[in-house]
């Protein structure tokens, strides 16, 4: 057709991909971390709420070949946390006693200098995952880049000429840098908190560079915490068929790629489209208002098994079957491991799968254009 | 479809046909004896006919190749493949997109390509990509040299158990041959270390690379696999590593039988460095050639460097990290649980760089000093030493001393002075080229239907428009390059797919895989596997194997094991 | 001189990479009218989109655009000679991979002005978008020579992966000016939003206005009274910083002392 094909990474981990173009990435499959990781850092991500099975399956709360599970530490910490809460409630009720103000960022616990699994959360606010962690580092919003760059300095044993970075005193940063170097295998999981804060892909650029530099001293890996079901799969397929992971423009008869120019949000904002086809995603509730209104003012076709704000706005809706429930398929896990999806129930009669629906459309288009592939 | 190729000059080394004028008759995708009346006849007088090319080692699909594509938009954007009514669009250069890969191989007259590194856990991905590579036939080698089961069984001397598991893995991943990459190295890289010699111990496993190589070599024999073990040596890309390569070749000498090869060492150029460091680095090709000339148990491929911008990718994680430290280019690392690892670094081979120029020279020295082309095959380890689209230039260097000298004139002076090439007079004939690029590789792979034009063979044929009676390849190497760049006709499965560089038909290629039949009723191999599965991997046992319906055109080859 | 005016307001992007002074020289007006260009996914004749006129007896290699050109991309791509004058705003990738000649825009320009350019001059009277003088995605080969002059403001990441040449911005710039820069000069007369010269290896960035902070990976070097950019003297005083140390860089930042009193804390290291 000569259209533009984009997928949901354009609104979540697109920046991570753009930074991979510039610096590469040192990554792995999740099992590698289960067996080996002893320092797990969640940066701008909240696995306890967003990836609920992640901790118990792949990282701190699971037992691997070379590392033990850290359930015990977790239970202890939860107990302490509960006690703290109760105590502070009592303190509040007791007249005359002033609550002790804790320093915002405590120094690193001794655990980080011993063997065994450790978990650290770096975020702008105290999330549920931060409560689970052995250590929580609170940074000022939109200062992640400065912090990562400071770590890069410190692991090279360079001195910083400032007293604090992103609201964290340099002494604490030095301790953390030591912990980063002294682990046997460390990993940084980063979420949308890092990709979508100020600087976007350059934050990831710096984070990957930090991990790359750390590999001179120990083994370190980094992985985006991806969501959106099979978005990794659509990136993967797009890459092998066109060479580019998302935002692919076919208008001149071959794939072209330049996010900002060929990415769907930018195209919609400049109002350059005259029709839209949305498959199993929900731009209306995720895109900026301008882009959404330009999308729905043109003919819009939605292929989706569920009702979404987008399908409500559509001119044509083609309901399809659920992959993994009513149809077989393949999905790529966030670490690029492909998993087969099984069919468990029969779909309602006459309902096509996404693939069948698209193939029929394609056949019709080719018939109209008199092409033969 | 019925087709007759008339009056071509046929080079079919497996049937000892050297440039004879013959007719090739094709019917229903096979080569047959008798002409039917309604056959279409094509007159190809003055052109040469060879079996379709067989590439023994080219990274064309899989998670690591795809990450390479993702890593390098700048590699794609200036080399594009525009869509046509028959072909799909894509991008090119060192890591072309899948459709482009199929079309470009076809244009060069290649019809079978083996993908040499497939992490078993991500086999499904590799096969999905292979399905999207049109026209050519494919196969993939699963990486088994660092699989925990292999390490554990071999450590305990349980070769037969290991064989049962390897056979299970071949069927589960739809693999073709056993691939070992720096055995023990990727496992050590799990904690950021490496093995430096084949007698180093792999940390946490108490086994040496030598034991792994020998063990899997025995397994290969027990299972009767058509190809030998496919090995990427230890210490790759380190000056002085030619000793390790020789040691590796020697370590399976006693396992040879029937004068047949038992080991294929791949991209030997990267393992043939002499010297102590990069300043004193020189060619170790002479020593390796001497050894290969004297022994029958080993075949090699060269990985010929071409001076261009390319992308290096191997399952040898520590090696790629070393390369990153050397170049400072962007670096991808990808560890796969319990099995292997991988790395990618973009790289530019420069004429004026001493090391790169020496590497170029090593590749050609190996090809020219090893006397029998049945032992040394033409590859670039695509895309490690160069993209596969450079094969025609390499063929010219092999066939023409003039072409080599012309390149050497523009090369680093010191490298030329130290190189053996100026003293080598040998030039390949078309017959020898046919061996190094198709007959020999098909034989080494055990593909009985490929690499020859005898009765009953697959009708995969390349016709090149160069007349050996009029063109002297030594002097007119440019017309040789031109001919090999775009085959006059490429015939795949009995149908013309490409004509003078234009794809005229796009069909689906086969995917070969090995299905092992055991003599004894197979032991309950899965019990141990199932028991450990949950501990070792993060996927379920039922989700691990790739079902046969995942393959676009599944072609199992059944072999009978000795056990 | 060749003059082009759009026939209507465009909706889809138009790739005008083929219409450069190098291509029109010695071509008749009819030949130019039948140039094939891309309007979205349609391949059309130049004439269907533009009114084209040619003044006789003038120098052949000047192209003059008027009207609304915001949807038009890649004007002057790969040009090596002549002059392009644009009256109005222009779309992205202006002067991409330019090798010589001059482009003058009497209006604003979108992102990727002069990306990967090797030589020549681009002068924009209004504002520009992001990524001026940058490299293509994944490449480290940004602007290598030539000059980009912006009289208005510039967006983020100008001079990304720059390898030479000069970018001169009279107004303010966004964040990450000179990121991954490797040689070349950026002169910012207005303010910077910060993260100046992040991950730079070599090169020189001068800021005469304000900057919120300097990255922790830069070390203060000196205070100088003045500096020079392509022979022209710029009055200071300036703090000079060296970095980016995290990347073993030796790039230099010149930051105005008078406008940035909050950087006084660095003076104790001098």
GROMACS .gro file of N, CA and C in nm, chain A residues 178-311:
model
  402
  178UNK      N    1   3.075   0.137   4.466
  178UNK     CA    2   3.153   0.022   4.513
  178UNK      C    3   3.071  -0.105   4.504
  179UNK      N    4   2.943  -0.096   4.545
  179UNK     CA    5   2.857  -0.214   4.540
  179UNK      C    6   2.839  -0.261   4.395
  180UNK      N    7   2.829  -0.166   4.303
  180UNK     CA    8   2.814  -0.202   4.162
  180UNK      C    9   2.933  -0.282   4.112
  181UNK      N   10   3.052  -0.238   4.156
  181UNK     CA   11   3.174  -0.303   4.108
  181UNK      C   12   3.192  -0.439   4.174
  182UNK      N   13   3.150  -0.450   4.300
  182UNK     CA   14   3.183  -0.571   4.375
  182UNK      C   15   3.085  -0.687   4.357
  183UNK      N   16   2.979  -0.668   4.284
  183UNK     CA   17   2.887  -0.780   4.267
  183UNK      C   18   2.947  -0.880   4.167
  184UNK      N   19   2.894  -1.003   4.168
  184UNK     CA   20   2.947  -1.099   4.069
  184UNK      C   21   2.867  -1.093   3.939
  185UNK      N   22   2.738  -1.067   3.946
  185UNK     CA   23   2.666  -1.033   3.824
  185UNK      C   24   2.554  -0.938   3.861
  186UNK      N   25   2.557  -0.822   3.804
  186UNK     CA   26   2.455  -0.722   3.835
  186UNK      C   27   2.364  -0.700   3.716
  187UNK      N   28   2.246  -0.649   3.744
  187UNK     CA   29   2.155  -0.619   3.634
  187UNK      C   30   2.075  -0.495   3.668
  188UNK      N   31   2.050  -0.413   3.567
  188UNK     CA   32   1.961  -0.298   3.582
  188UNK      C   33   1.835  -0.325   3.500
  189UNK      N   34   1.721  -0.324   3.566
  189UNK     CA   35   1.594  -0.326   3.493
  189UNK      C   36   1.542  -0.184   3.490
  190UNK      N   37   1.518  -0.130   3.372
  190UNK     CA   38   1.466   0.006   3.369
  190UNK      C   39   1.327   0.008   3.308
  191UNK      N   40   1.248   0.099   3.358
  191UNK     CA   41   1.110   0.107   3.311
  191UNK      C   42   1.082   0.239   3.245
  192UNK      N   43   0.954   0.264   3.226
  192UNK     CA   44   0.913   0.386   3.157
  192UNK      C   45   0.950   0.509   3.240
  193UNK      N   46   0.973   0.489   3.370
  193UNK     CA   47   1.019   0.599   3.454
  193UNK      C   48   1.149   0.659   3.405
  194UNK      N   49   1.230   0.575   3.339
  194UNK     CA   50   1.356   0.626   3.287
  194UNK      C   51   1.341   0.666   3.139
  195UNK      N   52   1.266   0.588   3.061
  195UNK     CA   53   1.258   0.619   2.918
  195UNK      C   54   1.176   0.745   2.891
  196UNK      N   55   1.082   0.777   2.978
  196UNK     CA   56   0.996   0.890   2.948
  196UNK      C   57   1.022   1.011   3.037
  197UNK      N   58   1.127   1.009   3.119
  197UNK     CA   59   1.160   1.130   3.193
  197UNK      C   60   1.249   1.218   3.106
  198UNK      N   61   1.284   1.334   3.154
  198UNK     CA   62   1.356   1.432   3.072
  198UNK      C   63   1.483   1.371   3.012
  199UNK      N   64   1.497   1.388   2.883
  199UNK     CA   65   1.613   1.332   2.816
  199UNK      C   66   1.582   1.207   2.739
  200UNK      N   67   1.475   1.139   2.778
  200UNK     CA   68   1.426   1.019   2.708
  200UNK      C   69   1.536   0.922   2.668
  201UNK      N   70   1.559   0.905   2.537
  201UNK     CA   71   1.652   0.799   2.497
  201UNK      C   72   1.793   0.822   2.546
  202UNK      N   73   1.827   0.947   2.576
  202UNK     CA   74   1.963   0.971   2.623
  202UNK      C   75   1.984   0.917   2.764
  203UNK      N   76   1.875   0.906   2.843
  203UNK     CA   77   1.888   0.840   2.973
  203UNK      C   78   1.931   0.695   2.955
  204UNK      N   79   1.867   0.629   2.859
  204UNK     CA   80   1.898   0.489   2.835
  204UNK      C   81   2.038   0.477   2.776
  205UNK      N   82   2.070   0.569   2.686
  205UNK     CA   83   2.204   0.577   2.630
  205UNK      C   84   2.308   0.575   2.743
  206UNK      N   85   2.286   0.662   2.843
  206UNK     CA   86   2.380   0.670   2.954
  206UNK      C   87   2.376   0.543   3.039
  207UNK      N   88   2.255   0.489   3.062
  207UNK     CA   89   2.245   0.369   3.145
  207UNK      C   90   2.316   0.252   3.079
  208UNK      N   91   2.299   0.238   2.948
  208UNK     CA   92   2.367   0.129   2.878
  208UNK      C   93   2.518   0.152   2.882
  209UNK      N   94   2.560   0.278   2.867
  209UNK     CA   95   2.703   0.308   2.874
  209UNK      C   96   2.758   0.273   3.012
  210UNK      N   97   2.679   0.300   3.116
  210UNK     CA   98   2.721   0.265   3.253
  210UNK      C   99   2.743   0.115   3.264
  211UNK      N  100   2.647   0.039   3.213
  211UNK     CA  101   2.657  -0.107   3.220
  211UNK      C  102   2.777  -0.156   3.139
  212UNK      N  103   2.796  -0.096   3.023
  212UNK     CA  104   2.909  -0.132   2.939
  212UNK      C  105   3.040  -0.106   3.013
  213UNK      N  106   3.049   0.011   3.078
  213UNK     CA  107   3.171   0.043   3.153
  213UNK      C  108   3.190  -0.054   3.269
  214UNK      N  109   3.080  -0.092   3.335
  214UNK     CA  110   3.090  -0.183   3.448
  214UNK      C  111   3.143  -0.319   3.406
  215UNK      N  112   3.120  -0.356   3.282
  215UNK     CA  113   3.169  -0.485   3.235
  215UNK      C  114   3.321  -0.492   3.229
  216UNK      N  115   3.386  -0.379   3.238
  216UNK     CA  116   3.534  -0.381   3.249
  216UNK      C  117   3.577  -0.432   3.385
  217UNK      N  118   3.488  -0.422   3.484
  217UNK     CA  119   3.524  -0.459   3.620
  217UNK      C  120   3.458  -0.587   3.665
  218UNK      N  121   3.334  -0.610   3.622
  218UNK     CA  122   3.261  -0.730   3.663
  218UNK      C  123   3.164  -0.763   3.551
  219UNK      N  124   3.066  -0.850   3.577
  219UNK     CA  125   2.967  -0.878   3.473
  219UNK      C  126   2.840  -0.801   3.503
  220UNK      N  127   2.792  -0.725   3.407
  220UNK     CA  128   2.673  -0.644   3.429
  220UNK      C  129   2.583  -0.648   3.307
  221UNK      N  130   2.455  -0.652   3.332
  221UNK     CA  131   2.358  -0.660   3.223
  221UNK      C  132   2.248  -0.557   3.244
  222UNK      N  133   2.172  -0.532   3.141
  222UNK     CA  134   2.064  -0.433   3.151
  222UNK      C  135   1.947  -0.481   3.065
  223UNK      N  136   1.826  -0.455   3.113
  223UNK     CA  137   1.710  -0.503   3.039
  223UNK      C  138   1.592  -0.408   3.058
  224UNK      N  139   1.524  -0.373   2.950
  224UNK     CA  140   1.403  -0.292   2.966
  224UNK      C  141   1.289  -0.377   3.022
  225UNK      N  142   1.208  -0.317   3.109
  225UNK     CA  143   1.090  -0.386   3.161
  225UNK      C  144   0.976  -0.357   3.065
  226UNK      N  145   0.954  -0.444   2.972
  226UNK     CA  146   0.857  -0.414   2.868
  226UNK      C  147   0.719  -0.462   2.905
  227UNK      N  148   0.620  -0.396   2.850
  227UNK     CA  149   0.482  -0.435   2.876
  227UNK      C  150   0.411  -0.461   2.746
  228UNK      N  151   0.286  -0.422   2.736
  228UNK     CA  152   0.209  -0.431   2.612
  228UNK      C  153   0.211  -0.569   2.549
  229UNK      N  154   0.187  -0.672   2.626
  229UNK     CA  155   0.177  -0.810   2.577
  229UNK      C  156   0.291  -0.844   2.481
  230UNK      N  157   0.263  -0.852   2.351
  230UNK     CA  158   0.363  -0.905   2.258
  230UNK      C  159   0.433  -0.794   2.181
  231UNK      N  160   0.461  -0.682   2.245
  231UNK     CA  161   0.525  -0.572   2.170
  231UNK      C  162   0.666  -0.611   2.126
  232UNK      N  163   0.734  -0.691   2.208
  232UNK     CA  164   0.866  -0.740   2.169
  232UNK      C  165   0.857  -0.819   2.040
  233UNK      N  166   0.751  -0.899   2.029
  233UNK     CA  167   0.731  -0.978   1.908
  233UNK      C  168   0.712  -0.892   1.785
  234UNK      N  169   0.634  -0.786   1.799
  234UNK     CA  170   0.613  -0.704   1.678
  234UNK      C  171   0.739  -0.628   1.642
  235UNK      N  172   0.817  -0.588   1.741
  235UNK     CA  173   0.950  -0.530   1.712
  235UNK      C  174   1.036  -0.630   1.636
  236UNK      N  175   1.037  -0.753   1.686
  236UNK     CA  176   1.124  -0.855   1.629
  236UNK      C  177   1.088  -0.883   1.484
  237UNK      N  178   0.958  -0.904   1.459
  237UNK     CA  179   0.916  -0.936   1.323
  237UNK      C  180   0.943  -0.818   1.230
  238UNK      N  181   0.911  -0.698   1.277
  238UNK     CA  182   0.936  -0.581   1.196
  238UNK      C  183   1.084  -0.570   1.161
  239UNK      N  184   1.170  -0.602   1.257
  239UNK     CA  185   1.314  -0.592   1.232
  239UNK      C  186   1.360  -0.693   1.128
  240UNK      N  187   1.313  -0.817   1.135
  240UNK     CA  188   1.366  -0.912   1.038
  240UNK      C  189   1.306  -0.892   0.899
  241UNK      N  190   1.184  -0.838   0.891
  241UNK     CA  191   1.126  -0.820   0.758
  241UNK      C  192   1.169  -0.688   0.692
  242UNK      N  193   1.191  -0.585   0.772
  242UNK     CA  194   1.219  -0.455   0.712
  242UNK      C  195   1.354  -0.398   0.753
  243UNK      N  196   1.415  -0.455   0.855
  243UNK     CA  197   1.542  -0.401   0.905
  243UNK      C  198   1.525  -0.302   1.017
  244UNK      N  199   1.403  -0.254   1.038
  244UNK     CA  200   1.380  -0.154   1.141
  244UNK      C  201   1.274  -0.201   1.240
  245UNK      N  202   1.289  -0.165   1.368
  245UNK     CA  203   1.200  -0.221   1.470
  245UNK      C  204   1.061  -0.159   1.479
  246UNK      N  205   1.049  -0.032   1.450
  246UNK     CA  206   0.917   0.031   1.456
  246UNK      C  207   0.921   0.154   1.365
  247UNK      N  208   0.806   0.221   1.350
  247UNK     CA  209   0.802   0.343   1.269
  247UNK      C  210   0.863   0.322   1.130
  248UNK      N  211   0.812   0.226   1.056
  248UNK     CA  212   0.867   0.197   0.923
  248UNK      C  213   0.775   0.257   0.817
  249UNK      N  214   0.835   0.336   0.730
  249UNK     CA  215   0.762   0.407   0.625
  249UNK      C  216   0.788   0.337   0.491
  250UNK      N  217   0.682   0.286   0.430
  250UNK     CA  218   0.697   0.215   0.302
  250UNK      C  219   0.656   0.303   0.184
  251UNK      N  220   0.639   0.433   0.206
  251UNK     CA  221   0.573   0.512   0.103
  251UNK      C  222   0.651   0.517  -0.027
  252UNK      N  223   0.783   0.502  -0.022
  252UNK     CA  224   0.859   0.511  -0.148
  252UNK      C  225   0.897   0.374  -0.203
  253UNK      N  226   0.828   0.270  -0.155
  253UNK     CA  227   0.849   0.137  -0.213
  253UNK      C  228   0.955   0.055  -0.142
  254UNK      N  229   1.016   0.109  -0.040
  254UNK     CA  230   1.113   0.034   0.039
  254UNK      C  231   1.107   0.089   0.181
  255UNK      N  232   1.155   0.013   0.280
  255UNK     CA  233   1.141   0.060   0.418
  255UNK      C  234   1.233   0.179   0.448
  256UNK      N  235   1.176   0.279   0.513
  256UNK     CA  236   1.256   0.392   0.562
  256UNK      C  237   1.224   0.411   0.708
  257UNK      N  238   1.318   0.467   0.782
  257UNK     CA  239   1.301   0.472   0.926
  257UNK      C  240   1.366   0.598   0.981
  258UNK      N  241   1.290   0.675   1.051
  258UNK     CA  242   1.347   0.788   1.123
  258UNK      C  243   1.245   0.835   1.226
  259UNK      N  244   1.249   0.779   1.347
  259UNK     CA  245   1.150   0.819   1.448
  259UNK      C  246   1.151   0.971   1.463
  260UNK      N  247   1.034   1.027   1.473
  260UNK     CA  248   1.022   1.173   1.471
  260UNK      C  249   0.966   1.216   1.338
  261UNK      N  250   1.004   1.143   1.235
  261UNK     CA  251   0.955   1.173   1.102
  261UNK      C  252   0.857   1.065   1.057
  262UNK      N  253   0.892   0.939   1.087
  262UNK     CA  254   0.806   0.830   1.041
  262UNK      C  255   0.731   0.762   1.156
  263UNK      N  256   0.737   0.818   1.276
  263UNK     CA  257   0.666   0.756   1.387
  263UNK      C  258   0.523   0.806   1.390
  264UNK      N  259   0.432   0.720   1.435
  264UNK     CA  260   0.290   0.743   1.414
  264UNK      C  261   0.240   0.868   1.485
  265UNK      N  262   0.288   0.893   1.607
  265UNK     CA  263   0.238   1.009   1.680
  265UNK      C  264   0.274   1.138   1.606
  266UNK      N  265   0.396   1.145   1.556
  266UNK     CA  266   0.438   1.266   1.484
  266UNK      C  267   0.361   1.283   1.354
  267UNK      N  268   0.338   1.172   1.285
  267UNK     CA  269   0.264   1.181   1.159
  267UNK      C  270   0.122   1.229   1.186
  268UNK      N  271   0.061   1.176   1.291
  268UNK     CA  272  -0.076   1.218   1.322
  268UNK      C  273  -0.081   1.363   1.365
  269UNK      N  274   0.018   1.403   1.441
  269UNK     CA  275   0.017   1.542   1.487
  269UNK      C  276   0.032   1.639   1.372
  270UNK      N  277   0.107   1.601   1.272
  270UNK     CA  278   0.120   1.687   1.154
  270UNK      C  279   0.004   1.666   1.058
  271UNK      N  280  -0.086   1.573   1.094
  271UNK     CA  281  -0.206   1.546   1.014
  271UNK      C  282  -0.171   1.508   0.871
  272UNK      N  283  -0.089   1.407   0.856
  272UNK     CA  284  -0.046   1.368   0.722
  272UNK      C  285  -0.115   1.240   0.672
  273UNK      N  286  -0.202   1.182   0.755
  273UNK     CA  287  -0.264   1.057   0.711
  273UNK      C  288  -0.401   1.084   0.651
  274UNK      N  289  -0.450   0.986   0.573
  274UNK     CA  290  -0.589   0.997   0.531
  274UNK      C  291  -0.669   0.872   0.565
  275UNK      N  292  -0.609   0.774   0.630
  275UNK     CA  293  -0.684   0.659   0.680
  275UNK      C  294  -0.599   0.587   0.784
  276UNK      N  295  -0.664   0.512   0.871
  276UNK     CA  296  -0.589   0.440   0.974
  276UNK      C  297  -0.640   0.299   0.993
  277UNK      N  298  -0.546   0.207   1.021
  277UNK     CA  299  -0.582   0.069   1.054
  277UNK      C  300  -0.516   0.037   1.187
  278UNK      N  301  -0.597   0.006   1.286
  278UNK     CA  302  -0.542  -0.021   1.420
  278UNK      C  303  -0.567  -0.167   1.452
  279UNK      N  304  -0.460  -0.237   1.488
  279UNK     CA  305  -0.476  -0.378   1.521
  279UNK      C  306  -0.442  -0.400   1.668
  280UNK      N  307  -0.538  -0.442   1.744
  280UNK     CA  308  -0.518  -0.483   1.883
  280UNK      C  309  -0.438  -0.383   1.964
  281UNK      N  310  -0.465  -0.257   1.948
  281UNK     CA  311  -0.405  -0.160   2.039
  281UNK      C  312  -0.503  -0.043   2.055
  282UNK      N  313  -0.467   0.046   2.145
  282UNK     CA  314  -0.565   0.146   2.183
  282UNK      C  315  -0.507   0.286   2.179
  283UNK      N  316  -0.482   0.339   2.060
  283UNK     CA  317  -0.421   0.472   2.052
  283UNK      C  318  -0.507   0.582   2.113
  284UNK      N  319  -0.638   0.568   2.104
  284UNK     CA  320  -0.723   0.678   2.150
  284UNK      C  321  -0.697   0.709   2.297
  285UNK      N  322  -0.675   0.605   2.378
  285UNK     CA  323  -0.651   0.636   2.518
  285UNK      C  324  -0.504   0.659   2.550
  286UNK      N  325  -0.413   0.638   2.455
  286UNK     CA  326  -0.270   0.654   2.485
  286UNK      C  327  -0.202   0.770   2.414
  287UNK      N  328  -0.254   0.812   2.300
  287UNK     CA  329  -0.187   0.915   2.221
  287UNK      C  330  -0.225   1.055   2.271
  288UNK      N  331  -0.145   1.155   2.236
  288UNK     CA  332  -0.182   1.293   2.268
  288UNK      C  333  -0.313   1.331   2.199
  289UNK      N  334  -0.378   1.429   2.254
  289UNK     CA  335  -0.513   1.463   2.207
  289UNK      C  336  -0.514   1.501   2.059
  290UNK      N  337  -0.417   1.585   2.021
  290UNK     CA  338  -0.408   1.628   1.882
  290UNK      C  339  -0.402   1.509   1.787
  291UNK      N  340  -0.312   1.415   1.821
  291UNK     CA  341  -0.292   1.299   1.735
  291UNK      C  342  -0.419   1.217   1.728
  292UNK      N  343  -0.484   1.200   1.842
  292UNK     CA  344  -0.607   1.120   1.843
  292UNK      C  345  -0.715   1.183   1.758
  293UNK      N  346  -0.732   1.314   1.770
  293UNK     CA  347  -0.842   1.375   1.694
  293UNK      C  348  -0.813   1.367   1.545
  294UNK      N  349  -0.687   1.375   1.504
  294UNK     CA  350  -0.655   1.359   1.363
  294UNK      C  351  -0.675   1.216   1.317
  295UNK      N  352  -0.655   1.121   1.410
  295UNK     CA  353  -0.673   0.980   1.373
  295UNK      C  354  -0.820   0.951   1.347
  296UNK      N  355  -0.907   1.001   1.435
  296UNK     CA  356  -1.048   0.961   1.423
  296UNK      C  357  -1.126   1.044   1.323
  297UNK      N  358  -1.070   1.153   1.278
  297UNK     CA  359  -1.147   1.230   1.179
  297UNK      C  360  -1.139   1.166   1.040
  298UNK      N  361  -1.036   1.080   1.018
  298UNK     CA  362  -1.025   1.008   0.891
  298UNK      C  363  -1.089   0.870   0.907
  299UNK      N  364  -1.109   0.799   0.795
  299UNK     CA  365  -1.160   0.663   0.807
  299UNK      C  366  -1.070   0.579   0.898
  300UNK      N  367  -1.130   0.507   0.990
  300UNK     CA  368  -1.053   0.430   1.087
  300UNK      C  369  -1.108   0.288   1.094
  301UNK      N  370  -1.020   0.191   1.074
  301UNK     CA  371  -1.061   0.051   1.082
  301UNK      C  372  -0.991  -0.009   1.204
  302UNK      N  373  -1.064  -0.082   1.284
  302UNK     CA  374  -1.004  -0.143   1.403
  302UNK      C  375  -1.023  -0.294   1.397
  303UNK      N  376  -0.914  -0.366   1.417
  303UNK     CA  377  -0.921  -0.511   1.427
  303UNK      C  378  -0.885  -0.545   1.571
  304UNK      N  379  -0.981  -0.592   1.647
  304UNK     CA  380  -0.954  -0.611   1.790
  304UNK      C  381  -1.056  -0.707   1.849
  305UNK      N  382  -1.014  -0.796   1.937
  305UNK     CA  383  -1.114  -0.883   2.000
  305UNK      C  384  -1.196  -0.811   2.108
  306UNK      N  385  -1.143  -0.702   2.161
  306UNK     CA  386  -1.214  -0.638   2.272
  306UNK      C  387  -1.261  -0.498   2.234
  307UNK      N  388  -1.354  -0.449   2.313
  307UNK     CA  389  -1.401  -0.313   2.290
  307UNK      C  390  -1.307  -0.217   2.362
  308UNK      N  391  -1.255  -0.121   2.289
  308UNK     CA  392  -1.165  -0.022   2.348
  308UNK      C  393  -1.217   0.116   2.310
  309UNK      N  394  -1.166   0.220   2.371
  309UNK     CA  395  -1.204   0.356   2.327
  309UNK      C  396  -1.180   0.375   2.179
  310UNK      N  397  -1.073   0.311   2.125
  310UNK     CA  398  -1.045   0.325   1.982
  310UNK      C  399  -1.152   0.257   1.899
  311UNK      N  400  -1.191   0.135   1.938
  311UNK     CA  401  -1.289   0.064   1.855
  311UNK      C  402  -1.424   0.133   1.861
   0.00000   0.00000   0.00000
